């Protein structure tokens, strides 16, 4: 039994799903950058509107030569503008937060897709390797030498034991351990 392997079609499907997830993440990241820039610009405009409003507030308090009504109207208009800019900033920040959440979701999905795809590639490579080893083993088994003992000897290392060896010398030591005649006198022999 070989390890399970995803089909080529499954791999292609996972690959394209991963690419779509990556594009989605890049798009959402781009949107976050864009909204973030817009928030910064709106904050600058709101800050300027607030400063204008404070300038007109001091003018209104001083009330130059009969122009109190005019100063008050200018101040009220500046307050309205400043409040409007502040609402735009708040709306843009909400959009930014939503875009960041979507970007985080897209990133998580992209990472999951990548993991699935990498896992499938690993399974396919493992199965291919297993198959390759199995095929090479099958071809080497047919060409391997079989000894007279009935087991496979793929390296041809099994050497027949000479028939003239006695049971007293099973390792072919030539009677080194004593009792074999020869010139060697074993001091440990009994």
Short mmCIF file of N, CA and C in Angstrom, two decimals:
data_model
loop_
_atom_site.label_atom_id
_atom_site.label_comp_id
_atom_site.label_asym_id
_atom_site.label_seq_id
_atom_site.Cartn_x
_atom_site.Cartn_y
_atom_site.Cartn_z
N UNK A 1 0.84 -1.19 0.00
CA UNK A 1 0.00 0.00 0.00
C UNK A 1 0.88 1.25 0.00
N UNK A 2 0.65 2.11 -0.97
CA UNK A 2 1.44 3.34 -1.02
C UNK A 2 0.65 4.50 -0.44
N UNK A 3 1.37 5.55 -0.03
CA UNK A 3 0.68 6.69 0.59
C UNK A 3 -0.28 7.35 -0.40
N UNK A 4 -1.36 7.97 0.10
CA UNK A 4 -2.33 8.61 -0.79
C UNK A 4 -1.68 9.80 -1.51
N UNK A 5 -2.07 9.97 -2.74
CA UNK A 5 -1.51 11.07 -3.52
C UNK A 5 -2.64 11.82 -4.20
N UNK A 6 -2.62 13.17 -4.09
CA UNK A 6 -3.65 13.95 -4.79
C UNK A 6 -3.42 13.85 -6.30
N UNK A 7 -4.50 13.92 -7.04
CA UNK A 7 -4.38 13.85 -8.50
C UNK A 7 -3.82 15.17 -9.02
N UNK A 8 -3.40 15.15 -10.27
CA UNK A 8 -2.86 16.36 -10.90
C UNK A 8 -3.96 17.43 -10.94
N UNK A 9 -5.18 17.00 -11.19
CA UNK A 9 -6.31 17.94 -11.24
C UNK A 9 -6.52 18.60 -9.88
N UNK A 10 -6.43 17.78 -8.81
CA UNK A 10 -6.59 18.32 -7.46
C UNK A 10 -5.48 19.33 -7.14
N UNK A 11 -4.25 19.00 -7.54
CA UNK A 11 -3.13 19.91 -7.31
C UNK A 11 -3.35 21.23 -8.05
N UNK A 12 -3.77 21.15 -9.30
CA UNK A 12 -4.02 22.37 -10.09
C UNK A 12 -5.13 23.20 -9.46
N UNK A 13 -6.16 22.53 -8.97
CA UNK A 13 -7.28 23.22 -8.33
C UNK A 13 -6.80 23.95 -7.07
N UNK A 14 -6.01 23.26 -6.26
CA UNK A 14 -5.47 23.89 -5.04
C UNK A 14 -4.53 25.05 -5.39
N UNK A 15 -3.77 24.87 -6.45
CA UNK A 15 -2.84 25.93 -6.87
C UNK A 15 -3.62 27.18 -7.29
N UNK A 16 -4.66 27.01 -8.10
CA UNK A 16 -5.42 28.17 -8.56
C UNK A 16 -6.20 28.80 -7.40
N UNK A 17 -6.68 27.98 -6.46
CA UNK A 17 -7.38 28.51 -5.28
C UNK A 17 -6.40 29.35 -4.44
N UNK A 18 -5.18 28.87 -4.32
CA UNK A 18 -4.15 29.60 -3.57
C UNK A 18 -3.83 30.92 -4.26
N UNK A 19 -3.72 30.89 -5.58
CA UNK A 19 -3.44 32.12 -6.32
C UNK A 19 -4.57 33.13 -6.17
N UNK A 20 -5.82 32.65 -6.21
CA UNK A 20 -6.96 33.57 -6.01
C UNK A 20 -6.92 34.18 -4.61
N UNK A 21 -6.61 33.36 -3.62
CA UNK A 21 -6.54 33.85 -2.24
C UNK A 21 -5.43 34.88 -2.09
N UNK A 22 -4.29 34.64 -2.76
CA UNK A 22 -3.19 35.60 -2.71
C UNK A 22 -3.59 36.92 -3.35
N UNK A 23 -4.27 36.85 -4.50
CA UNK A 23 -4.73 38.08 -5.17
C UNK A 23 -5.73 38.83 -4.30
N UNK A 24 -6.63 38.10 -3.68
CA UNK A 24 -7.63 38.70 -2.80
C UNK A 24 -6.95 39.42 -1.64
N UNK A 25 -5.95 38.78 -1.07
CA UNK A 25 -5.21 39.38 0.04
C UNK A 25 -4.49 40.65 -0.42
N UNK A 26 -3.84 40.57 -1.58
CA UNK A 26 -3.12 41.75 -2.09
C UNK A 26 -4.09 42.90 -2.35
N UNK A 27 -5.26 42.59 -2.90
CA UNK A 27 -6.27 43.61 -3.17
C UNK A 27 -6.74 44.24 -1.87
N UNK A 28 -7.00 43.41 -0.87
CA UNK A 28 -7.47 43.95 0.41
C UNK A 28 -6.39 44.77 1.10
N UNK A 29 -5.14 44.36 0.94
CA UNK A 29 -4.02 45.11 1.51
C UNK A 29 -3.90 46.47 0.83
N UNK A 30 -4.08 46.48 -0.47
CA UNK A 30 -4.04 47.73 -1.23
C UNK A 30 -5.16 48.67 -0.79
N UNK A 31 -6.34 48.11 -0.57
CA UNK A 31 -7.48 48.90 -0.10
C UNK A 31 -7.20 49.50 1.27
N UNK A 32 -6.59 48.71 2.16
CA UNK A 32 -6.25 49.20 3.50
C UNK A 32 -5.28 50.38 3.38
N UNK A 33 -4.27 50.24 2.52
CA UNK A 33 -3.30 51.34 2.34
C UNK A 33 -4.00 52.59 1.81
N UNK A 34 -4.86 52.40 0.84
CA UNK A 34 -5.58 53.52 0.23
C UNK A 34 -6.45 54.23 1.26
N UNK A 35 -7.23 53.47 2.02
CA UNK A 35 -8.11 54.07 3.03
C UNK A 35 -7.27 54.74 4.12
N UNK A 36 -6.16 54.12 4.47
CA UNK A 36 -5.29 54.68 5.50
C UNK A 36 -4.75 56.05 5.06
N UNK A 37 -4.38 56.15 3.80
CA UNK A 37 -3.92 57.44 3.25
C UNK A 37 -5.05 58.45 3.28
N UNK A 38 -6.25 58.01 2.91
CA UNK A 38 -7.42 58.89 2.93
C UNK A 38 -7.70 59.38 4.35
N UNK A 39 -7.60 58.49 5.33
CA UNK A 39 -7.81 58.87 6.73
C UNK A 39 -6.80 59.95 7.13
N UNK A 40 -5.56 59.76 6.76
CA UNK A 40 -4.53 60.75 7.10
C UNK A 40 -4.85 62.11 6.48
N UNK A 41 -5.25 62.09 5.20
CA UNK A 41 -5.60 63.35 4.53
C UNK A 41 -6.80 64.02 5.20
N UNK A 42 -7.82 63.21 5.50
CA UNK A 42 -9.02 63.75 6.16
C UNK A 42 -8.70 64.30 7.55
N UNK A 43 -7.81 63.63 8.26
CA UNK A 43 -7.41 64.13 9.58
C UNK A 43 -6.72 65.49 9.46
N UNK A 44 -5.91 65.65 8.42
CA UNK A 44 -5.24 66.95 8.20
C UNK A 44 -6.27 68.04 7.93
N UNK A 45 -7.24 67.71 7.05
CA UNK A 45 -8.29 68.69 6.72
C UNK A 45 -9.11 69.03 7.97
N UNK A 46 -9.45 68.02 8.77
CA UNK A 46 -10.23 68.23 9.99
C UNK A 46 -9.45 69.09 10.99
N UNK A 47 -8.15 68.83 11.08
CA UNK A 47 -7.31 69.60 12.00
C UNK A 47 -7.28 71.08 11.58
N UNK A 48 -7.15 71.30 10.26
CA UNK A 48 -7.14 72.67 9.74
C UNK A 48 -8.49 73.35 10.01
N UNK A 49 -9.59 72.62 9.78
CA UNK A 49 -10.93 73.18 10.02
C UNK A 49 -11.11 73.53 11.49
N UNK A 50 -10.57 72.70 12.37
CA UNK A 50 -10.65 72.97 13.81
C UNK A 50 -9.84 74.21 14.19
N UNK A 51 -8.67 74.35 13.58
CA UNK A 51 -7.84 75.54 13.85
C UNK A 51 -8.54 76.80 13.34
N UNK A 52 -9.16 76.71 12.15
CA UNK A 52 -9.92 77.85 11.61
C UNK A 52 -11.06 78.22 12.56
N UNK A 53 -11.71 77.19 13.07
CA UNK A 53 -12.83 77.41 13.98
C UNK A 53 -12.34 78.13 15.25
N UNK A 54 -11.21 77.71 15.81
CA UNK A 54 -10.67 78.34 17.02
C UNK A 54 -10.25 79.79 16.74
N UNK A 55 -9.71 80.02 15.56
CA UNK A 55 -9.33 81.38 15.18
C UNK A 55 -10.57 82.27 15.14
N UNK A 56 -11.63 81.76 14.51
CA UNK A 56 -12.87 82.54 14.42
C UNK A 56 -13.54 82.70 15.78
N UNK A 57 -13.32 81.72 16.67
CA UNK A 57 -13.89 81.81 18.02
C UNK A 57 -13.29 83.01 18.76
N UNK A 58 -11.98 83.17 18.64
CA UNK A 58 -11.34 84.32 19.31
C UNK A 58 -11.78 85.63 18.66
N UNK A 59 -11.96 85.62 17.34
CA UNK A 59 -12.43 86.80 16.62
C UNK A 59 -13.84 87.17 17.08
N UNK A 60 -14.68 86.13 17.25
CA UNK A 60 -16.07 86.33 17.67
C UNK A 60 -16.12 86.96 19.06
N UNK A 61 -15.22 86.50 19.95
CA UNK A 61 -15.20 87.01 21.31
C UNK A 61 -14.78 88.48 21.34
N UNK A 62 -13.81 88.80 20.50
CA UNK A 62 -13.33 90.19 20.47
C UNK A 62 -14.39 91.09 19.85
N UNK A 63 -15.04 90.61 18.82
CA UNK A 63 -16.10 91.35 18.15
C UNK A 63 -15.64 92.71 17.65
N UNK A 64 -14.97 92.72 16.55
CA UNK A 64 -14.47 93.97 15.98
C UNK A 64 -15.61 94.85 15.48
N UNK A 65 -15.48 96.15 15.59
CA UNK A 65 -16.41 97.24 15.22
C UNK A 65 -17.72 96.80 14.59
N UNK A 66 -18.64 96.39 15.37
CA UNK A 66 -19.99 96.11 14.90
C UNK A 66 -20.11 94.84 14.08
N UNK A 67 -19.08 94.08 13.99
CA UNK A 67 -19.12 92.86 13.17
C UNK A 67 -19.35 91.62 13.99
N UNK A 68 -19.99 91.74 15.14
CA UNK A 68 -20.21 90.57 15.99
C UNK A 68 -21.10 89.53 15.31
N UNK A 69 -22.15 90.03 14.64
CA UNK A 69 -23.06 89.08 13.97
C UNK A 69 -22.33 88.34 12.86
N UNK A 70 -21.55 89.05 12.10
CA UNK A 70 -20.80 88.45 10.98
C UNK A 70 -19.80 87.44 11.53
N UNK A 71 -19.08 87.81 12.59
CA UNK A 71 -18.10 86.91 13.20
C UNK A 71 -18.78 85.66 13.74
N UNK A 72 -19.98 85.85 14.34
CA UNK A 72 -20.72 84.71 14.89
C UNK A 72 -21.13 83.76 13.77
N UNK A 73 -21.61 84.30 12.64
CA UNK A 73 -22.02 83.46 11.50
C UNK A 73 -20.81 82.72 10.93
N UNK A 74 -19.69 83.40 10.80
CA UNK A 74 -18.47 82.76 10.29
C UNK A 74 -18.04 81.63 11.22
N UNK A 75 -18.13 81.91 12.52
CA UNK A 75 -17.77 80.90 13.52
C UNK A 75 -18.69 79.69 13.43
N UNK A 76 -19.98 79.90 13.34
CA UNK A 76 -20.94 78.80 13.24
C UNK A 76 -20.69 77.97 11.99
N UNK A 77 -20.37 78.67 10.89
CA UNK A 77 -20.06 77.96 9.65
C UNK A 77 -18.79 77.13 9.83
N UNK A 78 -17.78 77.69 10.49
CA UNK A 78 -16.52 76.97 10.73
C UNK A 78 -16.76 75.75 11.63
N UNK A 79 -17.64 75.89 12.62
CA UNK A 79 -17.97 74.76 13.51
C UNK A 79 -18.64 73.66 12.68
N UNK A 80 -19.55 74.06 11.82
CA UNK A 80 -20.25 73.10 10.96
C UNK A 80 -19.26 72.36 10.06
N UNK A 81 -18.36 73.11 9.45
CA UNK A 81 -17.34 72.51 8.57
C UNK A 81 -16.45 71.55 9.37
N UNK A 82 -15.99 72.01 10.54
CA UNK A 82 -15.11 71.18 11.37
C UNK A 82 -15.82 69.89 11.79
N UNK A 83 -17.09 70.01 12.17
CA UNK A 83 -17.85 68.82 12.55
C UNK A 83 -18.03 67.87 11.37
N UNK A 84 -18.29 68.45 10.21
CA UNK A 84 -18.44 67.64 8.99
C UNK A 84 -17.15 66.89 8.66
N UNK A 85 -16.03 67.59 8.78
CA UNK A 85 -14.73 66.94 8.52
C UNK A 85 -14.46 65.84 9.55
N UNK A 86 -14.84 66.09 10.78
CA UNK A 86 -14.64 65.10 11.84
C UNK A 86 -15.49 63.86 11.57
N UNK A 87 -16.71 64.05 11.06
CA UNK A 87 -17.56 62.90 10.69
C UNK A 87 -16.92 62.11 9.56
N UNK A 88 -16.36 62.82 8.58
CA UNK A 88 -15.68 62.13 7.47
C UNK A 88 -14.53 61.28 8.00
N UNK A 89 -13.77 61.84 8.95
CA UNK A 89 -12.65 61.10 9.54
C UNK A 89 -13.17 59.85 10.25
N UNK A 90 -14.25 60.02 11.03
CA UNK A 90 -14.82 58.87 11.75
C UNK A 90 -15.30 57.79 10.78
N UNK A 91 -15.99 58.21 9.72
CA UNK A 91 -16.47 57.25 8.71
C UNK A 91 -15.29 56.53 8.05
N UNK A 92 -14.27 57.31 7.70
CA UNK A 92 -13.09 56.71 7.05
C UNK A 92 -12.39 55.73 8.00
N UNK A 93 -12.33 56.06 9.28
CA UNK A 93 -11.71 55.14 10.25
C UNK A 93 -12.51 53.84 10.36
N UNK A 94 -13.83 53.95 10.32
CA UNK A 94 -14.68 52.75 10.35
C UNK A 94 -14.42 51.90 9.10
N UNK A 95 -14.32 52.57 7.95
CA UNK A 95 -14.03 51.84 6.71
C UNK A 95 -12.66 51.17 6.80
N UNK A 96 -11.71 51.89 7.38
CA UNK A 96 -10.36 51.33 7.53
C UNK A 96 -10.40 50.10 8.42
N UNK A 97 -11.11 50.18 9.53
CA UNK A 97 -11.20 49.03 10.45
C UNK A 97 -11.85 47.83 9.74
N UNK A 98 -12.91 48.10 8.97
CA UNK A 98 -13.58 47.02 8.23
C UNK A 98 -12.63 46.42 7.19
N UNK A 99 -11.90 47.29 6.48
CA UNK A 99 -10.95 46.81 5.46
C UNK A 99 -9.83 46.00 6.11
N UNK A 100 -9.39 46.42 7.28
CA UNK A 100 -8.34 45.67 7.99
C UNK A 100 -8.85 44.29 8.41
N UNK A 101 -10.11 44.22 8.87
CA UNK A 101 -10.69 42.92 9.23
C UNK A 101 -10.76 42.02 8.00
N UNK A 102 -11.22 42.57 6.88
CA UNK A 102 -11.30 41.78 5.65
C UNK A 102 -9.91 41.34 5.20
N UNK A 103 -8.94 42.22 5.34
CA UNK A 103 -7.57 41.89 4.97
C UNK A 103 -7.04 40.76 5.84
N UNK A 104 -7.35 40.81 7.13
CA UNK A 104 -6.92 39.74 8.03
C UNK A 104 -7.57 38.41 7.64
N UNK A 105 -8.86 38.45 7.29
CA UNK A 105 -9.56 37.22 6.85
C UNK A 105 -8.91 36.69 5.57
N UNK A 106 -8.64 37.61 4.63
CA UNK A 106 -8.03 37.20 3.36
C UNK A 106 -6.65 36.60 3.58
N UNK A 107 -5.90 37.19 4.51
CA UNK A 107 -4.56 36.67 4.82
C UNK A 107 -4.66 35.26 5.41
N UNK A 108 -5.61 35.09 6.34
CA UNK A 108 -5.79 33.78 6.97
C UNK A 108 -6.18 32.74 5.92
N UNK A 109 -7.10 33.12 5.03
CA UNK A 109 -7.54 32.19 3.98
C UNK A 109 -6.37 31.86 3.04
N UNK A 110 -5.57 32.88 2.70
CA UNK A 110 -4.42 32.65 1.82
C UNK A 110 -3.45 31.68 2.48
N UNK A 111 -3.18 31.88 3.77
CA UNK A 111 -2.25 30.99 4.48
C UNK A 111 -2.79 29.57 4.54
N UNK A 112 -4.10 29.42 4.75
CA UNK A 112 -4.71 28.08 4.77
C UNK A 112 -4.57 27.41 3.40
N UNK A 113 -4.85 28.18 2.35
CA UNK A 113 -4.73 27.64 0.99
C UNK A 113 -3.29 27.22 0.70
N UNK A 114 -2.35 28.08 1.06
CA UNK A 114 -0.94 27.75 0.85
C UNK A 114 -0.58 26.47 1.57
N UNK A 115 -1.03 26.36 2.83
CA UNK A 115 -0.72 25.16 3.61
C UNK A 115 -1.31 23.90 2.95
N UNK A 116 -2.58 23.99 2.52
CA UNK A 116 -3.21 22.84 1.84
C UNK A 116 -2.43 22.46 0.58
N UNK A 117 -2.08 23.48 -0.21
CA UNK A 117 -1.37 23.23 -1.46
C UNK A 117 0.01 22.62 -1.19
N UNK A 118 0.74 23.18 -0.22
CA UNK A 118 2.06 22.64 0.11
C UNK A 118 1.95 21.21 0.63
N UNK A 119 0.92 20.95 1.43
CA UNK A 119 0.72 19.60 1.96
C UNK A 119 0.42 18.62 0.81
N UNK A 120 -0.41 19.06 -0.13
CA UNK A 120 -0.75 18.20 -1.28
C UNK A 120 0.50 17.94 -2.13
N UNK A 121 1.31 18.97 -2.32
CA UNK A 121 2.56 18.79 -3.09
C UNK A 121 3.46 17.79 -2.38
N UNK A 122 3.55 17.91 -1.07
CA UNK A 122 4.38 17.00 -0.28
C UNK A 122 3.86 15.57 -0.40
N UNK A 123 2.54 15.39 -0.31
CA UNK A 123 1.96 14.06 -0.45
C UNK A 123 2.23 13.48 -1.84
N UNK A 124 2.11 14.34 -2.85
CA UNK A 124 2.36 13.88 -4.23
C UNK A 124 3.83 13.47 -4.39
N UNK A 125 4.73 14.27 -3.83
CA UNK A 125 6.16 13.95 -3.93
C UNK A 125 6.48 12.68 -3.17
N UNK A 126 5.88 12.51 -2.01
CA UNK A 126 6.10 11.30 -1.21
C UNK A 126 5.60 10.07 -1.96
N UNK A 127 4.42 10.19 -2.53
CA UNK A 127 3.86 9.06 -3.27
C UNK A 127 4.72 8.74 -4.49
N UNK A 128 5.19 9.77 -5.18
CA UNK A 128 6.03 9.56 -6.36
C UNK A 128 7.35 8.90 -5.96
N UNK A 129 7.91 9.34 -4.85
CA UNK A 129 9.16 8.75 -4.35
C UNK A 129 8.94 7.30 -3.96
N UNK A 130 7.84 7.05 -3.28
CA UNK A 130 7.52 5.68 -2.87
C UNK A 130 7.38 4.78 -4.09
N UNK A 131 6.68 5.30 -5.10
CA UNK A 131 6.47 4.53 -6.32
C UNK A 131 7.79 4.26 -7.03
N UNK A 132 8.65 5.26 -7.06
CA UNK A 132 9.95 5.13 -7.71
C UNK A 132 10.80 4.06 -7.00
N UNK A 133 10.82 4.10 -5.68
CA UNK A 133 11.57 3.11 -4.92
C UNK A 133 10.99 1.72 -5.14
N UNK A 134 9.66 1.65 -5.13
CA UNK A 134 9.00 0.36 -5.33
C UNK A 134 9.35 -0.21 -6.72
N UNK A 135 9.34 0.64 -7.73
CA UNK A 135 9.65 0.18 -9.08
C UNK A 135 11.11 -0.26 -9.19
N UNK A 136 12.01 0.49 -8.56
CA UNK A 136 13.42 0.10 -8.63
C UNK A 136 13.66 -1.19 -7.86
N UNK A 137 12.92 -1.39 -6.76
CA UNK A 137 13.05 -2.64 -6.01
C UNK A 137 12.53 -3.81 -6.83
N UNK A 138 11.43 -3.61 -7.53
CA UNK A 138 10.87 -4.68 -8.36
C UNK A 138 11.84 -5.05 -9.47
N UNK A 139 12.47 -4.07 -10.09
CA UNK A 139 13.39 -4.40 -11.18
C UNK A 139 14.67 -5.01 -10.65
N UNK A 140 15.11 -4.62 -9.45
CA UNK A 140 16.33 -5.22 -8.91
C UNK A 140 16.07 -6.61 -8.37
N UNK A 141 14.83 -6.87 -7.96
CA UNK A 141 14.50 -8.19 -7.44
C UNK A 141 14.55 -9.22 -8.56
N UNK A 142 14.16 -8.84 -9.73
CA UNK A 142 14.16 -9.80 -10.83
C UNK A 142 15.58 -10.12 -11.27
N UNK A 143 16.49 -9.14 -11.11
CA UNK A 143 17.86 -9.39 -11.56
C UNK A 143 18.74 -9.85 -10.41
N UNK A 144 18.23 -9.87 -9.19
CA UNK A 144 19.03 -10.27 -8.04
C UNK A 144 19.31 -11.76 -8.09
N UNK A 145 20.46 -12.11 -7.56
CA UNK A 145 20.81 -13.52 -7.52
C UNK A 145 20.07 -14.18 -6.35
N UNK A 146 19.68 -15.40 -6.56
CA UNK A 146 19.01 -16.13 -5.49
C UNK A 146 19.95 -17.23 -5.06
N UNK A 147 20.23 -17.29 -3.77
CA UNK A 147 21.17 -18.29 -3.27
C UNK A 147 20.47 -19.65 -3.18
N UNK A 148 21.27 -20.64 -2.91
CA UNK A 148 20.69 -21.97 -2.81
C UNK A 148 19.88 -22.12 -1.53
N UNK A 149 19.95 -21.14 -0.62
CA UNK A 149 19.15 -21.19 0.61
C UNK A 149 17.73 -20.66 0.37
N UNK A 150 17.51 -20.05 -0.79
CA UNK A 150 16.16 -19.60 -1.12
C UNK A 150 15.89 -18.15 -0.78
N UNK A 151 16.88 -17.39 -0.32
CA UNK A 151 16.65 -15.98 -0.05
C UNK A 151 17.32 -15.14 -1.12
N UNK A 152 16.85 -13.94 -1.25
CA UNK A 152 17.39 -13.05 -2.27
C UNK A 152 18.74 -12.53 -1.83
N UNK A 153 19.70 -12.54 -2.74
CA UNK A 153 21.04 -12.04 -2.46
C UNK A 153 21.35 -10.97 -3.51
N UNK A 154 20.76 -9.74 -3.33
CA UNK A 154 20.87 -8.73 -4.37
C UNK A 154 22.31 -8.28 -4.65
N UNK A 155 23.22 -8.48 -3.71
CA UNK A 155 24.59 -8.03 -3.92
C UNK A 155 25.53 -9.17 -4.28
N UNK A 156 24.99 -10.38 -4.34
CA UNK A 156 25.82 -11.53 -4.71
C UNK A 156 26.89 -11.82 -3.67
N UNK A 157 26.58 -11.54 -2.40
CA UNK A 157 27.58 -11.68 -1.34
C UNK A 157 27.60 -13.09 -0.74
N UNK A 158 26.51 -13.81 -0.95
CA UNK A 158 26.46 -15.15 -0.35
C UNK A 158 27.49 -16.05 -1.02
N UNK A 159 28.45 -16.54 -0.25
CA UNK A 159 29.46 -17.41 -0.83
C UNK A 159 29.25 -18.81 -0.29
N UNK A 160 29.29 -19.74 -1.18
CA UNK A 160 29.05 -21.10 -0.72
C UNK A 160 30.13 -21.53 0.28
N UNK A 161 29.67 -22.29 1.26
CA UNK A 161 30.60 -22.80 2.27
C UNK A 161 31.25 -24.04 1.67
N UNK A 162 32.57 -24.10 1.74
CA UNK A 162 33.25 -25.29 1.16
C UNK A 162 32.75 -26.57 1.84
N UNK A 163 32.57 -27.60 1.05
CA UNK A 163 32.00 -28.85 1.56
C UNK A 163 32.99 -29.62 2.42
N UNK A 164 34.31 -29.30 2.34
CA UNK A 164 35.29 -30.06 3.12
C UNK A 164 35.42 -29.54 4.56
N UNK A 165 34.62 -28.50 4.93
CA UNK A 165 34.74 -27.99 6.31
C UNK A 165 34.03 -28.94 7.25
N UNK A 166 34.62 -29.12 8.40
CA UNK A 166 34.04 -30.06 9.36
C UNK A 166 33.16 -29.31 10.33
N UNK A 167 32.36 -30.03 11.04
CA UNK A 167 31.48 -29.41 12.02
C UNK A 167 32.29 -28.88 13.19
N UNK A 168 33.50 -29.38 13.39
CA UNK A 168 34.35 -28.91 14.48
C UNK A 168 34.92 -27.53 14.14
N UNK A 169 34.92 -27.17 12.87
CA UNK A 169 35.49 -25.88 12.44
C UNK A 169 34.45 -25.15 11.58
N UNK A 170 33.30 -24.73 12.19
CA UNK A 170 32.22 -24.14 11.40
C UNK A 170 32.56 -22.77 10.81
N UNK A 171 33.56 -22.09 11.38
CA UNK A 171 33.89 -20.75 10.89
C UNK A 171 35.12 -20.75 10.01
N UNK A 172 35.64 -21.89 9.68
CA UNK A 172 36.78 -21.97 8.79
C UNK A 172 38.02 -21.36 9.41
N UNK A 173 38.23 -21.60 10.71
CA UNK A 173 39.36 -20.99 11.40
C UNK A 173 40.61 -21.86 11.28
N UNK A 174 40.50 -22.95 10.58
CA UNK A 174 41.68 -23.79 10.35
C UNK A 174 42.19 -24.43 11.62
N UNK A 175 41.33 -24.69 12.55
CA UNK A 175 41.75 -25.37 13.76
C UNK A 175 42.61 -24.49 14.66
N UNK A 176 42.46 -23.19 14.56
CA UNK A 176 43.27 -22.27 15.37
C UNK A 176 42.97 -22.47 16.85
N UNK A 177 41.79 -22.86 17.17
CA UNK A 177 41.42 -22.98 18.56
C UNK A 177 41.82 -24.33 19.15
N UNK A 178 42.61 -24.98 18.51
CA UNK A 178 43.13 -26.22 19.10
C UNK A 178 42.57 -27.46 18.44
N UNK A 179 43.29 -28.51 18.57
CA UNK A 179 42.87 -29.81 18.11
C UNK A 179 42.92 -29.95 16.61
N UNK A 180 43.42 -28.98 15.88
CA UNK A 180 43.41 -29.12 14.43
C UNK A 180 44.77 -29.48 13.89
N UNK A 181 45.72 -29.87 14.70
CA UNK A 181 47.06 -30.17 14.22
C UNK A 181 47.77 -28.88 13.95
N UNK A 182 48.50 -28.78 12.94
CA UNK A 182 49.18 -27.56 12.53
C UNK A 182 50.30 -27.18 13.49
N UNK A 183 50.96 -26.09 13.22
CA UNK A 183 52.12 -25.64 13.98
C UNK A 183 51.75 -24.88 15.24
N UNK A 184 50.54 -24.44 15.32
CA UNK A 184 50.14 -23.56 16.42
C UNK A 184 49.77 -24.36 17.65
N UNK A 185 50.37 -24.02 18.76
CA UNK A 185 50.03 -24.69 20.02
C UNK A 185 49.21 -23.71 20.84
N UNK A 186 47.95 -24.02 21.03
CA UNK A 186 47.06 -23.14 21.77
C UNK A 186 47.30 -23.34 23.26
N UNK A 187 47.75 -22.29 23.96
CA UNK A 187 48.03 -22.46 25.39
C UNK A 187 46.73 -22.64 26.20
N UNK A 188 45.61 -22.31 25.63
CA UNK A 188 44.34 -22.39 26.38
C UNK A 188 43.62 -23.69 26.12
N UNK A 189 44.11 -24.51 25.22
CA UNK A 189 43.43 -25.74 24.87
C UNK A 189 43.52 -26.70 26.04
N UNK A 190 42.51 -27.47 26.25
CA UNK A 190 42.46 -28.37 27.38
C UNK A 190 42.90 -29.72 26.99
#
